[in-house]
PDB file of C-alpha atoms in Angstrom:
ATOM      1  CA  MET Z 438      -6.303  16.276 -16.911  1.00 43.00           C
ATOM      2  CA  LEU Z 439      -2.674  15.046 -16.123  1.00 49.00           C
ATOM      3  CA  PHE Z 440      -1.287  14.841 -19.615  1.00 47.00           C
ATOM      4  CA  ARG Z 441      -0.992  18.358 -21.883  1.00 47.00           C
ATOM      5  CA  SER Z 442       0.965  18.457 -23.917  1.00 54.00           C
ATOM      6  CA  GLU Z 443       2.861  15.442 -26.362  1.00 72.00           C
ATOM      7  CA  LYS Z 444       1.485  11.759 -26.648  1.00 86.00           C
ATOM      8  CA  PRO Z 445       3.047  10.513 -23.113  1.00 91.00           C
ATOM      9  CA  LYS Z 446       4.945   7.198 -22.910  1.00 94.00           C
ATOM     10  CA  VAL Z 447       5.781   6.836 -20.057  1.00 95.00           C
ATOM     11  CA  LEU Z 448       7.822   4.578 -18.349  1.00 96.00           C
ATOM     12  CA  MET Z 449       6.227   3.401 -14.529  1.00 95.00           C
ATOM     13  CA  VAL Z 450       8.772   2.568 -12.710  1.00 95.00           C
ATOM     14  CA  ILE Z 451       7.100   0.064  -9.012  1.00 92.00           C
ATOM     15  CA  PRO Z 452       9.749  -2.451  -7.748  1.00 87.00           C
ATOM     16  CA  SER Z 453       6.953  -4.515  -6.252  1.00 81.00           C
ATOM     17  CA  TRP Z 454       5.064  -5.247  -9.574  1.00 84.00           C
ATOM     18  CA  GLY Z 455       4.356  -9.000 -10.418  1.00 70.00           C
ATOM     19  CA  LYS Z 456       6.327 -10.434  -7.036  1.00 55.00           C
ATOM     20  CA  GLN Z 457       5.043 -13.406  -5.904  1.00 43.00           C
ATOM     21  CA  GLN Z 458       2.179 -13.774  -8.819  1.00 38.00           C
ATOM     22  CA  GLY Z 459       4.943 -13.216 -11.947  1.00 35.00           C
ATOM     23  CA  LEU Z 460       4.511 -10.881 -14.224  1.00 34.00           C
ATOM     24  CA  GLU Z 461       1.817 -13.185 -15.880  1.00 37.00           C
ATOM     25  CA  GLY Z 462      -0.235 -13.518 -12.329  1.00 41.00           C
ATOM     26  CA  ASP Z 463      -1.571 -11.253 -10.454  1.00 43.00           C
ATOM     27  CA  LYS Z 464       0.531  -8.103 -11.549  1.00 44.00           C
ATOM     28  CA  SER Z 465      -0.654  -6.074  -8.849  1.00 44.00           C
ATOM     29  CA  GLY Z 466       0.981  -8.892  -6.673  1.00 47.00           C
ATOM     30  CA  ASN Z 467      -1.643  -8.337  -3.530  1.00 52.00           C
ATOM     31  CA  CYS Z 468       1.195  -4.696  -2.647  1.00 70.00           C
ATOM     32  CA  GLY Z 469      -0.676  -1.463  -1.047  1.00 71.00           C
ATOM     33  CA  ILE Z 470       2.021   0.625  -3.725  1.00 80.00           C
ATOM     34  CA  ALA Z 471       0.946  -1.528  -6.686  1.00 81.00           C
ATOM     35  CA  GLU Z 472      -2.233  -2.369  -6.025  1.00 76.00           C
ATOM     36  CA  TYR Z 473      -2.323   1.981  -6.445  1.00 78.00           C
ATOM     37  CA  THR Z 474      -0.189   1.330  -9.224  1.00 86.00           C
ATOM     38  CA  ALA Z 475      -2.508  -0.600 -10.732  1.00 83.00           C
ATOM     39  CA  SER Z 476      -5.926   1.321 -10.650  1.00 80.00           C
ATOM     40  CA  LEU Z 477      -3.955   4.645 -11.978  1.00 85.00           C
ATOM     41  CA  ILE Z 478      -2.517   2.563 -15.047  1.00 89.00           C
ATOM     42  CA  PRO Z 479      -6.122   2.926 -16.733  1.00 89.00           C
ATOM     43  CA  GLU Z 480      -6.647   6.144 -16.195  1.00 86.00           C
ATOM     44  CA  LEU Z 481      -3.565   6.822 -17.729  1.00 89.00           C
ATOM     45  CA  GLU Z 482      -4.076   5.235 -19.972  1.00 92.00           C
ATOM     46  CA  GLY Z 483      -7.875   6.635 -20.710  1.00 91.00           C
ATOM     47  CA  GLN Z 484      -5.797   9.789 -21.288  1.00 90.00           C
ATOM     48  CA  GLY Z 485      -4.557   8.829 -23.700  1.00 92.00           C
ATOM     49  CA  ALA Z 486      -0.906   7.963 -22.286  1.00 93.00           C
ATOM     50  CA  GLU Z 487       1.043   4.812 -23.281  1.00 94.00           C
ATOM     51  CA  LEU Z 488       2.434   2.728 -20.404  1.00 93.00           C
ATOM     52  CA  THR Z 489       5.245   0.521 -19.704  1.00 94.00           C
ATOM     53  CA  VAL Z 490       5.783  -0.782 -16.117  1.00 94.00           C
ATOM     54  CA  PHE Z 491       9.173  -0.815 -15.203  1.00 95.00           C
ATOM     55  CA  PRO Z 492       9.286  -3.575 -12.122  1.00 91.00           C
ATOM     56  CA  SER Z 493      12.785  -3.217  -9.954  1.00 89.00           C
ATOM     57  CA  ASN Z 494      14.473  -0.485  -7.993  1.00 88.00           C
ATOM     58  CA  ASN Z 495      18.136  -1.855 -10.290  1.00 88.00           C
ATOM     59  CA  PHE Z 496      18.186   1.833 -11.503  1.00 88.00           C
ATOM     60  CA  ALA Z 497      21.253   1.202 -13.751  1.00 88.00           C
ATOM     61  CA  ARG Z 498      19.154  -1.876 -15.692  1.00 92.00           C
ATOM     62  CA  LEU Z 499      16.425   1.587 -15.507  1.00 93.00           C
ATOM     63  CA  LYS Z 500      18.773   3.802 -16.882  1.00 93.00           C
ATOM     64  CA  GLU Z 501      19.131   1.289 -20.097  1.00 93.00           C
ATOM     65  CA  ALA Z 502      15.309   0.809 -20.353  1.00 94.00           C
ATOM     66  CA  VAL Z 503      15.149   4.137 -21.013  1.00 94.00           C
ATOM     67  CA  LEU Z 504      17.566   4.050 -23.491  1.00 91.00           C
ATOM     68  CA  GLU Z 505      15.838   2.164 -25.367  1.00 90.00           C
ATOM     69  CA  LYS Z 506      12.502   3.171 -26.556  1.00 90.00           C
ATOM     70  CA  ASP Z 507      10.633   6.658 -26.716  1.00 88.00           C
ATOM     71  CA  TYR Z 508       9.820   7.212 -23.861  1.00 94.00           C
ATOM     72  CA  ASN Z 509       9.010  11.038 -22.766  1.00 94.00           C
ATOM     73  CA  ILE Z 510       7.898  10.173 -18.624  1.00 95.00           C
ATOM     74  CA  VAL Z 511       9.266   8.230 -16.636  1.00 96.00           C
ATOM     75  CA  HIS Z 512       7.290   7.820 -13.368  1.00 96.00           C
ATOM     76  CA  ILE Z 513       8.964   6.669 -10.358  1.00 94.00           C
ATOM     77  CA  GLN Z 514       5.899   4.467  -7.047  1.00 91.00           C
ATOM     78  CA  PHE Z 515       9.088   5.790  -4.061  1.00 90.00           C
ATOM     79  CA  GLU Z 516       9.456   3.772  -0.817  1.00 83.00           C
ATOM     80  CA  TYR Z 517      12.044   3.157   0.894  1.00 76.00           C
ATOM     81  CA  ALA Z 518      10.412  -0.472   1.631  1.00 73.00           C
ATOM     82  CA  LEU Z 519      11.194  -0.663  -2.529  1.00 80.00           C
ATOM     83  CA  PHE Z 520      14.092   0.753  -2.809  1.00 80.00           C
ATOM     84  CA  PRO Z 521      16.165  -0.198   0.554  1.00 71.00           C
ATOM     85  CA  GLN Z 522      19.823   0.211  -0.849  1.00 68.00           C
ATOM     86  CA  LEU Z 523      19.262   2.974  -3.151  1.00 71.00           C
ATOM     87  CA  GLN Z 524      21.841   6.005  -2.043  1.00 74.00           C
ATOM     88  CA  PHE Z 525      20.098   9.480  -2.822  1.00 80.00           C
ATOM     89  CA  SER Z 526      23.424  10.512  -5.101  1.00 84.00           C
ATOM     90  CA  GLN Z 527      21.400   7.142  -7.543  1.00 87.00           C
ATOM     91  CA  PHE Z 528      18.796   9.180  -7.733  1.00 88.00           C
ATOM     92  CA  ILE Z 529      20.283  13.080  -8.584  1.00 90.00           C
ATOM     93  CA  GLU Z 530      22.688  11.264 -10.614  1.00 92.00           C
ATOM     94  CA  PHE Z 531      19.638   9.435 -12.888  1.00 93.00           C
ATOM     95  CA  SER Z 532      17.529  12.776 -12.730  1.00 93.00           C
ATOM     96  CA  LYS Z 533      20.116  14.822 -14.438  1.00 94.00           C
ATOM     97  CA  PHE Z 534      20.020  11.964 -17.313  1.00 95.00           C
ATOM     98  CA  LEU Z 535      16.375  12.247 -17.154  1.00 95.00           C
ATOM     99  CA  LYS Z 536      17.024  16.311 -18.129  1.00 94.00           C
ATOM    100  CA  SER Z 537      19.882  15.630 -19.912  1.00 95.00           C
ATOM    101  CA  LYS Z 538      17.924  13.594 -22.536  1.00 94.00           C
ATOM    102  CA  ASN Z 539      14.393  16.212 -22.047  1.00 95.00           C
ATOM    103  CA  ILE Z 540      12.413  12.999 -20.204  1.00 95.00           C
ATOM    104  CA  LYS Z 541      10.023  14.199 -18.235  1.00 94.00           C
ATOM    105  CA  ASN Z 542      10.671  12.815 -14.566  1.00 94.00           C
ATOM    106  CA  ILE Z 543       8.035  12.648 -11.747  1.00 93.00           C
ATOM    107  CA  VAL Z 544       8.220  10.748  -8.520  1.00 92.00           C
ATOM    108  CA  THR Z 545       5.134   9.787  -6.479  1.00 90.00           C
ATOM    109  CA  LEU Z 546       6.042   9.646  -2.988  1.00 86.00           C
ATOM    110  CA  HIS Z 547       4.869   6.518  -0.730  1.00 82.00           C
ATOM    111  CA  PHE Z 548       6.357   7.932   2.045  1.00 75.00           C
ATOM    112  CA  VAL Z 549       6.387  10.732   4.533  1.00 70.00           C
ATOM    113  CA  SER Z 550       9.068  11.815   6.803  1.00 73.00           C
ATOM    114  CA  GLU Z 551       9.730  15.405   8.735  1.00 71.00           C
ATOM    115  CA  ASP Z 552      12.503  15.800   7.396  1.00 75.00           C
ATOM    116  CA  PRO Z 553      12.349  18.882   5.313  1.00 77.00           C
ATOM    117  CA  SER Z 554      15.895  17.430   3.409  1.00 78.00           C
ATOM    118  CA  PHE Z 555      14.165  14.286   2.125  1.00 77.00           C
ATOM    119  CA  TYR Z 556      11.074  16.481   0.746  1.00 79.00           C
ATOM    120  CA  GLN Z 557      13.449  18.852  -1.309  1.00 82.00           C
ATOM    121  CA  LEU Z 558      15.625  16.159  -2.909  1.00 83.00           C
ATOM    122  CA  PHE Z 559      11.984  15.237  -4.577  1.00 86.00           C
ATOM    123  CA  THR Z 560      11.035  18.986  -5.137  1.00 85.00           C
ATOM    124  CA  GLU Z 561      14.757  20.521  -6.805  1.00 86.00           C
ATOM    125  CA  HIS Z 562      15.215  17.296  -8.782  1.00 89.00           C
ATOM    126  CA  CYS Z 563      12.306  16.218 -10.320  1.00 90.00           C
ATOM    127  CA  ASP Z 564       9.923  18.086 -12.670  1.00 91.00           C
ATOM    128  CA  GLU Z 565       6.764  16.848 -10.815  1.00 89.00           C
ATOM    129  CA  VAL Z 566       6.109  15.488  -6.882  1.00 89.00           C
ATOM    130  CA  ILE Z 567       2.982  13.579  -6.565  1.00 87.00           C
ATOM    131  CA  VAL Z 568       1.304  12.558  -2.822  1.00 84.00           C
ATOM    132  CA  THR Z 569      -1.656  10.458  -1.947  1.00 79.00           C
ATOM    133  CA  ALA Z 570      -3.051  12.295   0.327  1.00 73.00           C
ATOM    134  CA  GLU Z 571      -4.224  16.127   0.387  1.00 74.00           C
ATOM    135  CA  ALA Z 572      -3.108  15.740   4.141  1.00 71.00           C
ATOM    136  CA  PHE Z 573       0.396  15.774   3.309  1.00 74.00           C
ATOM    137  CA  ARG Z 574       0.077  17.570   0.637  1.00 77.00           C
ATOM    138  CA  ARG Z 575      -0.421  19.801   3.502  1.00 74.00           C
ATOM    139  CA  GLY Z 576       2.834  19.071   5.682  1.00 71.00           C
ATOM    140  CA  MET Z 577       4.921  18.889   2.471  1.00 73.00           C
ATOM    141  CA  THR Z 578       4.186  22.502   1.680  1.00 72.00           C
ATOM    142  CA  GLU Z 579       4.363  23.668   5.065  1.00 72.00           C
ATOM    143  CA  LYS Z 580       8.454  22.299   5.188  1.00 69.00           C
ATOM    144  CA  VAL Z 581       9.107  22.688   2.244  1.00 67.00           C
ATOM    145  CA  ARG Z 582       8.371  26.153   1.175  1.00 63.00           C
ATOM    146  CA  GLY Z 583       6.939  27.025  -2.175  1.00 55.00           C
ATOM    147  CA  CYS Z 584       7.138  23.426  -3.395  1.00 59.00           C
ATOM    148  CA  GLY Z 585       4.721  21.806  -5.996  1.00 66.00           C
ATOM    149  CA  VAL Z 586       3.022  19.370  -5.405  1.00 77.00           C
ATOM    150  CA  ASN Z 587       0.290  17.266  -6.398  1.00 79.00           C
ATOM    151  CA  THR Z 588      -2.145  15.047  -4.961  1.00 76.00           C
ATOM    152  CA  ILE Z 589      -4.119  11.685  -6.819  1.00 71.00           C
ATOM    153  CA  VAL Z 590      -6.011  10.620  -3.171  1.00 67.00           C
ATOM    154  CA  THR Z 591      -5.725   6.633  -2.952  1.00 63.00           C
ATOM    155  CA  GLY Z 592      -9.952   6.067  -2.325  1.00 59.00           C
ATOM    156  CA  CYS Z 593     -11.819   3.437  -1.865  1.00 59.00           C
ATOM    157  CA  ASP Z 594     -12.947   0.634  -4.325  1.00 62.00           C
ATOM    158  CA  LYS Z 595     -16.726   0.255  -5.525  1.00 65.00           C
ATOM    159  CA  ARG Z 596     -18.299  -2.928  -3.458  1.00 73.00           C
ATOM    160  CA  ALA Z 597     -18.304  -5.995  -5.588  1.00 78.00           C
ATOM    161  CA  GLU Z 598     -20.547  -9.211  -4.973  1.00 87.00           C
ATOM    162  CA  VAL Z 599     -19.491 -12.604  -4.086  1.00 92.00           C
ATOM    163  CA  ALA Z 600     -21.139 -15.315  -3.960  1.00 94.00           C
ATOM    164  CA  PRO Z 601     -22.323 -16.951  -0.829  1.00 94.00           C
ATOM    165  CA  GLU Z 602     -21.594 -20.026  -1.866  1.00 96.00           C
ATOM    166  CA  LEU Z 603     -18.581 -18.766  -2.733  1.00 96.00           C
ATOM    167  CA  ILE Z 604     -17.605 -17.378   0.329  1.00 96.00           C
ATOM    168  CA  ALA Z 605     -18.848 -20.385   2.403  1.00 96.00           C
ATOM    169  CA  GLN Z 606     -16.535 -22.730   0.509  1.00 97.00           C
ATOM    170  CA  ARG Z 607     -13.430 -20.394   1.123  1.00 96.00           C
ATOM    171  CA  LYS Z 608     -14.503 -20.341   4.689  1.00 97.00           C
ATOM    172  CA  LYS Z 609     -14.407 -23.378   4.820  1.00 96.00           C
ATOM    173  CA  GLU Z 610     -10.740 -23.809   3.942  1.00 96.00           C
ATOM    174  CA  LEU Z 611     -10.103 -21.158   6.429  1.00 96.00           C
ATOM    175  CA  ARG Z 612     -11.464 -23.037   8.896  1.00 95.00           C
ATOM    176  CA  LEU Z 613     -13.362 -20.148   9.533  1.00 97.00           C
ATOM    177  CA  GLU Z 614     -16.912 -22.663   9.291  1.00 95.00           C
ATOM    178  CA  GLY Z 615     -19.273 -21.289  12.778  1.00 94.00           C
ATOM    179  CA  LYS Z 616     -16.923 -18.783  13.912  1.00 96.00           C
ATOM    180  CA  SER Z 617     -19.616 -14.811  14.406  1.00 96.00           C
ATOM    181  CA  PRO Z 618     -18.673 -12.656  14.448  1.00 97.00           C
ATOM    182  CA  VAL Z 619     -15.122 -12.225  11.767  1.00 98.00           C
ATOM    183  CA  ILE Z 620     -13.027  -9.777  13.200  1.00 98.00           C
ATOM    184  CA  ALA Z 621      -9.952  -9.189   9.820  1.00 97.00           C
ATOM    185  CA  SER Z 622      -7.244  -6.595   9.280  1.00 96.00           C
ATOM    186  CA  LEU Z 623      -5.108  -7.039   6.178  1.00 90.00           C
ATOM    187  CA  GLY Z 624      -1.603  -5.727   5.732  1.00 85.00           C
ATOM    188  CA  PHE Z 625       1.612  -7.561   5.758  1.00 83.00           C
ATOM    189  CA  LEU Z 626       2.577  -8.007   9.918  1.00 86.00           C
ATOM    190  CA  ARG Z 627       4.795  -5.428  10.451  1.00 82.00           C
ATOM    191  CA  ASP Z 628       4.259  -3.347  14.394  1.00 82.00           C
ATOM    192  CA  GLN Z 629       2.962  -0.121  12.436  1.00 82.00           C
ATOM    193  CA  LYS Z 630      -0.059  -2.441  11.969  1.00 89.00           C
ATOM    194  CA  ASN Z 631      -0.772  -3.241  15.504  1.00 91.00           C
ATOM    195  CA  TYR Z 632      -1.749  -5.891  14.851  1.00 94.00           C
ATOM    196  CA  GLN Z 633      -1.208  -7.306  19.017  1.00 94.00           C
ATOM    197  CA  GLN Z 634      -3.933  -4.850  20.034  1.00 93.00           C
ATOM    198  CA  LEU Z 635      -6.657  -6.145  17.950  1.00 95.00           C
ATOM    199  CA  VAL Z 636      -6.171  -9.887  19.771  1.00 97.00           C
ATOM    200  CA  LYS Z 637      -6.661  -8.290  23.237  1.00 96.00           C
ATOM    201  CA  GLY Z 638      -9.659  -6.274  22.072  1.00 95.00           C
ATOM    202  CA  VAL Z 639     -11.402 -10.174  20.066  1.00 97.00           C
ATOM    203  CA  LYS Z 640      -9.934 -11.666  23.315  1.00 97.00           C
ATOM    204  CA  LEU Z 641     -12.802  -8.886  25.408  1.00 96.00           C
ATOM    205  CA  LEU Z 642     -14.922  -9.492  22.871  1.00 96.00           C
ATOM    206  CA  LYS Z 643     -15.030 -13.477  23.602  1.00 97.00           C
ATOM    207  CA  GLU Z 644     -16.058 -13.479  27.084  1.00 96.00           C
ATOM    208  CA  THR Z 645     -18.866 -11.951  24.994  1.00 97.00           C
ATOM    209  CA  MET Z 646     -19.168 -13.590  22.743  1.00 97.00           C
ATOM    210  CA  PRO Z 647     -17.249 -16.860  22.770  1.00 96.00           C
ATOM    211  CA  GLU Z 648     -17.228 -17.294  18.564  1.00 97.00           C
ATOM    212  CA  ALA Z 649     -15.765 -14.342  17.737  1.00 97.00           C
ATOM    213  CA  CYS Z 650     -12.207 -14.482  16.287  1.00 97.00           C
ATOM    214  CA  LEU Z 651      -9.575 -12.471  14.581  1.00 98.00           C
ATOM    215  CA  PHE Z 652      -9.271 -12.825  11.056  1.00 98.00           C
ATOM    216  CA  ILE Z 653      -5.800 -11.149   9.486  1.00 97.00           C
ATOM    217  CA  HIS Z 654      -5.378 -12.259   4.971  1.00 94.00           C
ATOM    218  CA  ALA Z 655      -1.243 -10.721   5.752  1.00 90.00           C
ATOM    219  CA  PRO Z 656       1.006 -12.169   2.274  1.00 84.00           C
ATOM    220  CA  THR Z 657       4.550 -12.765   3.118  1.00 80.00           C
ATOM    221  CA  HIS Z 658       7.220  -9.826   2.204  1.00 68.00           C
ATOM    222  CA  ASP Z 659      10.637  -9.990   1.468  1.00 63.00           C
ATOM    223  CA  PHE Z 660      11.340  -6.814   2.808  1.00 56.00           C
ATOM    224  CA  GLY Z 661      12.585  -5.596   6.819  1.00 55.00           C
ATOM    225  CA  SER Z 662      13.592  -8.764   9.427  1.00 61.00           C
ATOM    226  CA  SER Z 663      10.415 -11.465  10.073  1.00 71.00           C
ATOM    227  CA  ALA Z 664      12.419 -10.735  13.560  1.00 79.00           C
ATOM    228  CA  TYR Z 665       7.582  -9.713  14.152  1.00 83.00           C
ATOM    229  CA  ASP Z 666       6.141 -12.380  12.463  1.00 87.00           C
ATOM    230  CA  GLU Z 667       7.829 -14.562  15.028  1.00 88.00           C
ATOM    231  CA  GLN Z 668       6.586 -13.008  18.196  1.00 92.00           C
ATOM    232  CA  PHE Z 669       2.886 -12.087  17.414  1.00 94.00           C
ATOM    233  CA  TYR Z 670       2.901 -15.633  16.068  1.00 95.00           C
ATOM    234  CA  LYS Z 671       4.456 -16.176  20.211  1.00 95.00           C
ATOM    235  CA  PHE Z 672       1.898 -13.290  21.508  1.00 96.00           C
ATOM    236  CA  ILE Z 673      -1.138 -14.882  20.360  1.00 97.00           C
ATOM    237  CA  GLU Z 674      -0.400 -18.701  21.647  1.00 96.00           C
ATOM    238  CA  ALA Z 675       0.282 -16.515  24.663  1.00 97.00           C
ATOM    239  CA  GLN Z 676      -2.952 -14.485  24.669  1.00 97.00           C
ATOM    240  CA  GLY Z 677      -4.374 -18.267  24.728  1.00 96.00           C
ATOM    241  CA  MET Z 678      -5.353 -16.786  20.991  1.00 97.00           C
ATOM    242  CA  LYS Z 679      -4.477 -19.695  19.331  1.00 95.00           C
ATOM    243  CA  GLY Z 680      -7.768 -21.031  18.028  1.00 94.00           C
ATOM    244  CA  SER Z 681      -8.963 -17.978  18.120  1.00 97.00           C
ATOM    245  CA  VAL Z 682      -6.836 -16.620  15.478  1.00 97.00           C
ATOM    246  CA  VAL Z 683      -6.378 -16.935  11.723  1.00 97.00           C
ATOM    247  CA  ILE Z 684      -3.675 -15.861   9.594  1.00 96.00           C
ATOM    248  CA  SER Z 685      -3.842 -16.299   5.713  1.00 94.00           C
ATOM    249  CA  ARG Z 686      -0.296 -15.442   4.137  1.00 91.00           C
ATOM    250  CA  GLU Z 687      -0.505 -16.514   0.592  1.00 85.00           C
ATOM    251  CA  PHE Z 688      -0.716 -13.874  -2.319  1.00 80.00           C
ATOM    252  CA  LEU Z 689      -4.147 -14.348  -4.023  1.00 84.00           C
ATOM    253  CA  ASP Z 690      -5.309 -13.341  -7.449  1.00 82.00           C
ATOM    254  CA  LYS Z 691      -8.073 -11.082  -7.597  1.00 81.00           C
ATOM    255  CA  ASP Z 692     -11.384 -13.110  -7.344  1.00 89.00           C
ATOM    256  CA  LYS Z 693      -9.575 -15.742  -4.839  1.00 92.00           C
ATOM    257  CA  LEU Z 694      -8.574 -11.984  -2.247  1.00 89.00           C
ATOM    258  CA  LEU Z 695     -12.053 -11.023  -3.124  1.00 91.00           C
ATOM    259  CA  THR Z 696     -14.056 -13.648  -1.783  1.00 95.00           C
ATOM    260  CA  THR Z 697     -11.366 -14.078   0.657  1.00 96.00           C
ATOM    261  CA  LEU Z 698     -12.330 -10.671   1.923  1.00 94.00           C
ATOM    262  CA  SER Z 699     -15.866 -11.024   1.991  1.00 96.00           C
ATOM    263  CA  CYS Z 700     -15.242 -14.122   4.592  1.00 97.00           C
ATOM    264  CA  ALA Z 701     -15.530 -10.772   7.046  1.00 97.00           C
ATOM    265  CA  ASP Z 702     -18.117  -9.257   8.814  1.00 97.00           C
ATOM    266  CA  MET Z 703     -15.513  -6.132   9.128  1.00 96.00           C
ATOM    267  CA  PHE Z 704     -12.159  -4.893   9.232  1.00 96.00           C
ATOM    268  CA  VAL Z 705     -10.363  -3.051  11.789  1.00 95.00           C
ATOM    269  CA  PHE Z 706      -6.910  -0.927  10.623  1.00 93.00           C
ATOM    270  CA  PRO Z 707      -5.172  -0.048  14.719  1.00 92.00           C
ATOM    271  CA  TYR Z 708      -3.121   1.898  13.228  1.00 89.00           C
ATOM    272  CA  LEU Z 709       0.052   3.560  15.053  1.00 84.00           C
ATOM    273  CA  PRO Z 710       0.695   6.611  13.985  1.00 77.00           C
ATOM    274  CA  MET Z 711       4.358   7.539  12.194  1.00 66.00           C
ATOM    275  CA  GLY Z 712       5.669  10.753  12.351  1.00 58.00           C
ATOM    276  CA  GLU Z 713       7.916   8.575   9.493  1.00 53.00           C
ATOM    277  CA  GLY Z 714       6.227   5.785   7.178  1.00 51.00           C
ATOM    278  CA  ALA Z 715       3.857   5.141   4.584  1.00 54.00           C
ATOM    279  CA  SER Z 716       1.863   8.258   3.782  1.00 59.00           C
ATOM    280  CA  THR Z 717      -1.414   6.376   3.142  1.00 66.00           C
ATOM    281  CA  SER Z 718      -2.824   2.884   3.173  1.00 71.00           C
ATOM    282  CA  ALA Z 719      -3.921   0.727   0.126  1.00 72.00           C
ATOM    283  CA  ALA Z 720      -5.366  -1.730   2.536  1.00 80.00           C
ATOM    284  CA  ILE Z 721      -8.412   0.185   3.169  1.00 80.00           C
ATOM    285  CA  LYS Z 722      -8.729   0.600  -0.706  1.00 77.00           C
ATOM    286  CA  THR Z 723      -8.754  -3.527  -1.675  1.00 82.00           C
ATOM    287  CA  ALA Z 724     -11.086  -4.466   1.922  1.00 87.00           C
ATOM    288  CA  ALA Z 725     -13.839  -1.738   0.804  1.00 85.00           C
ATOM    289  CA  LEU Z 726     -14.231  -3.940  -2.880  1.00 85.00           C
ATOM    290  CA  ALA Z 727     -15.576  -6.724   0.126  1.00 90.00           C
ATOM    291  CA  GLY Z 728     -18.220  -3.582   1.700  1.00 90.00           C
ATOM    292  CA  ARG Z 729     -18.239  -4.942   4.885  1.00 93.00           C
ATOM    293  CA  PRO Z 730     -17.788  -1.998   7.696  1.00 92.00           C
ATOM    294  CA  MET Z 731     -13.992  -0.520   8.590  1.00 93.00           C
ATOM    295  CA  ILE Z 732     -13.444   1.205  12.078  1.00 93.00           C
ATOM    296  CA  VAL Z 733     -10.212   2.466  11.642  1.00 90.00           C
ATOM    297  CA  SER Z 734      -7.497   4.611  14.402  1.00 87.00           C
ATOM    298  CA  ASP Z 735      -7.838   8.312  13.847  1.00 83.00           C
ATOM    299  CA  ILE Z 736      -4.622   9.148  12.191  1.00 80.00           C
ATOM    300  CA  ASN Z 737      -3.158  11.004   8.882  1.00 73.00           C
ATOM    301  CA  MET Z 738      -2.627   8.157   7.289  1.00 74.00           C
ATOM    302  CA  PHE Z 739      -6.725   8.299   6.963  1.00 77.00           C
ATOM    303  CA  ALA Z 740      -7.219  11.732   7.336  1.00 70.00           C
ATOM    304  CA  ASP Z 741      -8.609  11.947   3.481  1.00 66.00           C
ATOM    305  CA  HIS Z 742     -11.516   9.475   3.914  1.00 71.00           C
ATOM    306  CA  SER Z 743     -14.363  10.022   4.853  1.00 70.00           C
ATOM    307  CA  SER Z 744     -17.490   9.570   7.543  1.00 70.00           C
ATOM    308  CA  LYS Z 745     -18.927   7.239   4.709  1.00 71.00           C
ATOM    309  CA  GLU Z 746     -15.921   5.012   4.157  1.00 74.00           C
ATOM    310  CA  LEU Z 747     -14.532   4.998   7.181  1.00 81.00           C
ATOM    311  CA  TYR Z 748     -15.373   4.818  11.345  1.00 85.00           C
ATOM    312  CA  LYS Z 749     -12.551   6.938  12.675  1.00 84.00           C
ATOM    313  CA  ILE Z 750     -11.949   6.118  16.607  1.00 83.00           C
ATOM    314  CA  ASP Z 751      -9.239   7.743  18.955  1.00 75.00           C
ATOM    315  CA  ARG Z 752      -6.336   4.425  18.469  1.00 58.00           C
ATOM    316  CA  LYS Z 753      -6.898   4.321  21.989  1.00 59.00           C
ATOM    317  CA  SER Z 754      -9.439   2.929  21.701  1.00 58.00           C
ATOM    318  CA  VAL Z 755      -9.550   0.743  19.143  1.00 51.00           C
TER     319      VAL Z 755
END
């Protein structure tokens, strides 16, 4: 068990919780880190924890929220994109505040860095640091000797069945009728996803399978630049693939998302390796619900997934 002493009363900090859908809609909001958190919460509740979600990155408001109730744990899901204005001095000050109130400070890192000082900041000022892949725990402990880090893996969800008539209707809505095979991917439009290479791959496939198409479910996002989005659409047109690439930008509730993913024949995630950036891909966990074959780049991001879950190939071959 994660909790061993008094009954844990946890304030879970996840800024992307409820984005676009509102707090009464799909709580996770199609954000990968929020999806991970949405899976984690019932597991912790099953261990006896009481959880409240704090859906903001405002540390002043977070401090007020801590004072309002008798929390004994604050658990922050950290990724730079979720805390774009964060000054580390703010985090240190907040950590000292928690210590003064005898409140345990836990951080789950969804960001990998080449800079040892990044890890030292968290290991020195947090009671517990969690990462989402064993490979990253090993890398972190190599950079910062003696630091204590735990792993709670993302894993892959079990397949969920969707009625064929619902899939057929959704294909019609997405203009995927008659397309075969439907090569799919999932995740925000960002350069690290290497979607251009995927467009080129499907273009080559169409030489022998003319009805092949590429489908990407890429909800809009409010972090980073929109320049990639614009460039990617121009790239598709320049490749002559405008009629063979379908991109869904909707935020979907869980049932509709599952039906949408079930329109795919297979998933491909040709991600580029990152020296710094997200530690694992929650898109894999989500796509697994559709029960389709998944091909990924053989990079550290997927290191903890087995060959039973994914088929890994050299990224140059994707």
